[in-house]
Amino acid sequence: EVQVVESGGGLVQPGGSLRLSCAASGFSFGSFWMTWVRQAPGKGLEWVANISPDGSEKYFVDSVKGRFTITRDNAKNSLFLQMNSLRAEDTAMYYCARDHSYWGQGTLVSVSS
Amino acid sequence: QAVVTQEPSLTVSPGGTVTLTCASSTGAVTTASSPNWIQQKPGQPPRALIFSASNRYSWTPARFSGSLLGGKAALTLSGAQPEDEAEYYCLLLDSGAQAWVFGGGTKLTVL
């Protein structure tokens, strides 16, 4: 069974950093693009970033460029999102997805003083 | 990056048919945009329904179908069920920006 499970969310002050993780199982992790999507409270979905199977290609939404980094460890079937210089508008549920097909339950990030 | 536009809300009667559409500010939606349709019910994570414009996943009910229609991506629901009441999001590839973009979502009411 394909599963992706996010972790690492929490409350952080503006300007702070947080690292999200996504543990994958049930498929050949190193063969698939992986994606992060977020959803602010009461709002729609926003595509954040994705990374190619070998990690050589990475793409970001304009609003997080220069602040967020996406990486993966294929040996550990894990995806990461390093979030720096966090702002209040980054407050959201963050979802990990295998390409855009299998989605996790999400991890909540709150940026507030 | 592109702006993707969907109907904010639609209503369909039980057993009825409804079509949701998805337009891009960069021009006609084509297979190169690789349209995806995602369903989300309140309090639940998103669930993928359609990829590459018209392909269903193994779990997607046959009453959902995707197509390209008049320069837009379209999701047609034929024989609406009460459990189809949800928010539906279109997701397109903006190849110029090398990024994917969600539409604002369509809130579908089955009533």
PDB file of C-alpha atoms in Angstrom, chain A:
ATOM      1  CA  GLU A   1       0.000   0.000   0.000  1.00  0.00           C
ATOM      2  CA  VAL A   2       1.342   3.405  -0.985  1.00  0.00           C
ATOM      3  CA  GLN A   3       1.744   5.715   1.995  1.00  0.00           C
ATOM      4  CA  VAL A   4       3.264   9.110   2.609  1.00  0.00           C
ATOM      5  CA  VAL A   5       3.370  10.468   6.145  1.00  0.00           C
ATOM      6  CA  GLU A   6       4.358  14.037   6.964  1.00  0.00           C
ATOM      7  CA  SER A   7       5.922  15.228  10.200  1.00  0.00           C
ATOM      8  CA  GLY A   8       7.813  18.170  11.617  1.00  0.00           C
ATOM      9  CA  GLY A   9       5.128  20.824  11.771  1.00  0.00           C
ATOM     10  CA  GLY A  10       4.643  23.103  14.727  1.00  0.00           C
ATOM     11  CA  LEU A  11       4.568  26.654  16.024  1.00  0.00           C
ATOM     12  CA  VAL A  12       7.464  28.894  15.023  1.00  0.00           C
ATOM     13  CA  GLN A  13       8.114  32.621  15.338  1.00  0.00           C
ATOM     14  CA  PRO A  14       8.312  34.880  12.290  1.00  0.00           C
ATOM     15  CA  GLY A  15      11.791  34.716  10.837  1.00  0.00           C
ATOM     16  CA  GLY A  16      12.342  31.246  12.211  1.00  0.00           C
ATOM     17  CA  SER A  17      13.004  27.929  10.511  1.00  0.00           C
ATOM     18  CA  LEU A  18      11.347  24.546  10.355  1.00  0.00           C
ATOM     19  CA  ARG A  19      12.152  21.296   8.574  1.00  0.00           C
ATOM     20  CA  LEU A  20       9.318  19.104   7.380  1.00  0.00           C
ATOM     21  CA  SER A  21       9.776  15.426   6.627  1.00  0.00           C
ATOM     22  CA  CYS A  22       7.781  12.977   4.571  1.00  0.00           C
ATOM     23  CA  ALA A  23       8.258   9.240   5.015  1.00  0.00           C
ATOM     24  CA  ALA A  24       7.245   7.171   2.020  1.00  0.00           C
ATOM     25  CA  SER A  25       6.460   3.480   1.762  1.00  0.00           C
ATOM     26  CA  GLY A  26       4.810   0.974  -0.535  1.00  0.00           C
ATOM     27  CA  PHE A  27       6.435   2.125  -3.765  1.00  0.00           C
ATOM     28  CA  SER A  28       9.816   2.622  -5.389  1.00  0.00           C
ATOM     29  CA  PHE A  29      10.492   6.053  -3.907  1.00  0.00           C
ATOM     30  CA  GLY A  30      13.500   6.825  -6.084  1.00  0.00           C
ATOM     31  CA  SER A  31      11.424   6.495  -9.259  1.00  0.00           C
ATOM     32  CA  PHE A  32       8.907   9.267  -8.634  1.00  0.00           C
ATOM     33  CA  TRP A  33       8.660  13.042  -8.527  1.00  0.00           C
ATOM     34  CA  MET A  34       7.649  14.217  -5.068  1.00  0.00           C
ATOM     35  CA  THR A  35       5.663  17.342  -4.266  1.00  0.00           C
ATOM     36  CA  TRP A  36       4.826  19.646  -1.373  1.00  0.00           C
ATOM     37  CA  VAL A  37       1.449  21.422  -1.374  1.00  0.00           C
ATOM     38  CA  ARG A  38       0.064  23.692   1.328  1.00  0.00           C
ATOM     39  CA  GLN A  39      -3.328  24.958   2.392  1.00  0.00           C
ATOM     40  CA  ALA A  40      -3.784  28.021   4.568  1.00  0.00           C
ATOM     41  CA  PRO A  41      -6.680  27.846   7.027  1.00  0.00           C
ATOM     42  CA  GLY A  42      -9.966  28.155   5.142  1.00  0.00           C
ATOM     43  CA  LYS A  43      -8.201  28.675   1.818  1.00  0.00           C
ATOM     44  CA  GLY A  44      -7.479  26.675  -1.322  1.00  0.00           C
ATOM     45  CA  LEU A  45      -4.570  24.469  -2.230  1.00  0.00           C
ATOM     46  CA  GLU A  46      -1.244  26.052  -3.169  1.00  0.00           C
ATOM     47  CA  TRP A  47       1.482  24.105  -4.954  1.00  0.00           C
ATOM     48  CA  VAL A  48       4.791  24.800  -3.180  1.00  0.00           C
ATOM     49  CA  ALA A  49       7.622  22.749  -4.681  1.00  0.00           C
ATOM     50  CA  ASN A  50       8.616  19.515  -6.328  1.00  0.00           C
ATOM     51  CA  ILE A  51      11.761  17.472  -6.875  1.00  0.00           C
ATOM     52  CA  SER A  52      12.755  14.997  -9.556  1.00  0.00           C
ATOM     53  CA  PRO A  53      13.419  11.321  -8.796  1.00  0.00           C
ATOM     54  CA  ASP A  54      17.191  11.781  -8.612  1.00  0.00           C
ATOM     55  CA  GLY A  55      16.989  15.169  -6.901  1.00  0.00           C
ATOM     56  CA  SER A  56      18.643  17.052  -9.738  1.00  0.00           C
ATOM     57  CA  GLU A  57      15.605  19.162 -10.651  1.00  0.00           C
ATOM     58  CA  LYS A  58      13.763  21.328  -8.141  1.00  0.00           C
ATOM     59  CA  TYR A  59      10.993  23.852  -8.754  1.00  0.00           C
ATOM     60  CA  PHE A  60       9.288  26.302  -6.423  1.00  0.00           C
ATOM     61  CA  VAL A  61       6.353  28.686  -6.322  1.00  0.00           C
ATOM     62  CA  ASP A  62       7.578  32.276  -6.523  1.00  0.00           C
ATOM     63  CA  SER A  63       6.509  33.125  -2.955  1.00  0.00           C
ATOM     64  CA  VAL A  64       8.964  30.661  -1.381  1.00  0.00           C
ATOM     65  CA  LYS A  65      11.944  30.962  -3.726  1.00  0.00           C
ATOM     66  CA  GLY A  66      15.110  31.710  -1.793  1.00  0.00           C
ATOM     67  CA  ARG A  67      13.501  30.726   1.515  1.00  0.00           C
ATOM     68  CA  PHE A  68      12.480  27.088   1.084  1.00  0.00           C
ATOM     69  CA  THR A  69      14.628  24.157  -0.015  1.00  0.00           C
ATOM     70  CA  ILE A  70      13.395  20.739  -1.096  1.00  0.00           C
ATOM     71  CA  THR A  71      15.582  17.651  -0.791  1.00  0.00           C
ATOM     72  CA  ARG A  72      15.205  13.896  -0.720  1.00  0.00           C
ATOM     73  CA  ASP A  73      17.058  10.862   0.569  1.00  0.00           C
ATOM     74  CA  ASN A  74      16.239   7.953  -1.711  1.00  0.00           C
ATOM     75  CA  ALA A  75      18.118   5.513   0.500  1.00  0.00           C
ATOM     76  CA  LYS A  76      15.762   6.381   3.361  1.00  0.00           C
ATOM     77  CA  ASN A  77      12.597   6.882   1.290  1.00  0.00           C
ATOM     78  CA  SER A  78      12.302  10.379   2.678  1.00  0.00           C
ATOM     79  CA  LEU A  79      11.410  13.830   1.392  1.00  0.00           C
ATOM     80  CA  PHE A  80      12.208  17.077   3.175  1.00  0.00           C
ATOM     81  CA  LEU A  81      11.183  20.725   3.056  1.00  0.00           C
ATOM     82  CA  GLN A  82      13.538  23.154   4.785  1.00  0.00           C
ATOM     83  CA  MET A  83      11.665  26.369   5.481  1.00  0.00           C
ATOM     84  CA  ASN A  84      13.657  29.471   6.489  1.00  0.00           C
ATOM     85  CA  SER A  85      12.689  33.101   7.084  1.00  0.00           C
ATOM     86  CA  LEU A  86       9.157  32.006   7.844  1.00  0.00           C
ATOM     87  CA  ARG A  87       6.333  34.522   7.603  1.00  0.00           C
ATOM     88  CA  ALA A  88       2.805  34.599   8.967  1.00  0.00           C
ATOM     89  CA  GLU A  89       1.502  33.870   5.466  1.00  0.00           C
ATOM     90  CA  ASP A  90       3.356  30.537   5.483  1.00  0.00           C
ATOM     91  CA  THR A  91       0.903  29.296   8.113  1.00  0.00           C
ATOM     92  CA  ALA A  92      -0.790  26.291   6.545  1.00  0.00           C
ATOM     93  CA  MET A  93      -1.287  22.563   6.465  1.00  0.00           C
ATOM     94  CA  TYR A  94       1.574  21.136   4.427  1.00  0.00           C
ATOM     95  CA  TYR A  95       0.918  18.019   2.360  1.00  0.00           C
ATOM     96  CA  CYS A  96       3.436  15.671   0.810  1.00  0.00           C
ATOM     97  CA  ALA A  97       2.379  13.879  -2.360  1.00  0.00           C
ATOM     98  CA  ARG A  98       3.823  11.321  -4.712  1.00  0.00           C
ATOM     99  CA  ASP A  99       3.686  13.318  -7.914  1.00  0.00           C
ATOM    100  CA  HIS A 100       0.082  14.453  -7.516  1.00  0.00           C
ATOM    101  CA  SER A 101      -1.513  11.070  -6.985  1.00  0.00           C
ATOM    102  CA  TYR A 102      -1.002   9.851  -3.415  1.00  0.00           C
ATOM    103  CA  TRP A 103      -1.353  12.378  -0.625  1.00  0.00           C
ATOM    104  CA  GLY A 104      -0.536  12.332   3.071  1.00  0.00           C
ATOM    105  CA  GLN A 105      -2.663  13.609   5.937  1.00  0.00           C
ATOM    106  CA  GLY A 106      -0.575  16.766   6.278  1.00  0.00           C
ATOM    107  CA  THR A 107       1.410  18.494   8.998  1.00  0.00           C
ATOM    108  CA  LEU A 108       0.396  21.872  10.397  1.00  0.00           C
ATOM    109  CA  VAL A 109       2.797  24.808  10.405  1.00  0.00           C
ATOM    110  CA  SER A 110       1.883  27.921  12.390  1.00  0.00           C
ATOM    111  CA  VAL A 111       4.011  31.051  12.162  1.00  0.00           C
ATOM    112  CA  SER A 112       3.170  33.463  14.956  1.00  0.00           C
ATOM    113  CA  SER A 113       4.790  35.469  17.711  1.00  0.00           C
TER     114      SER A 113
END
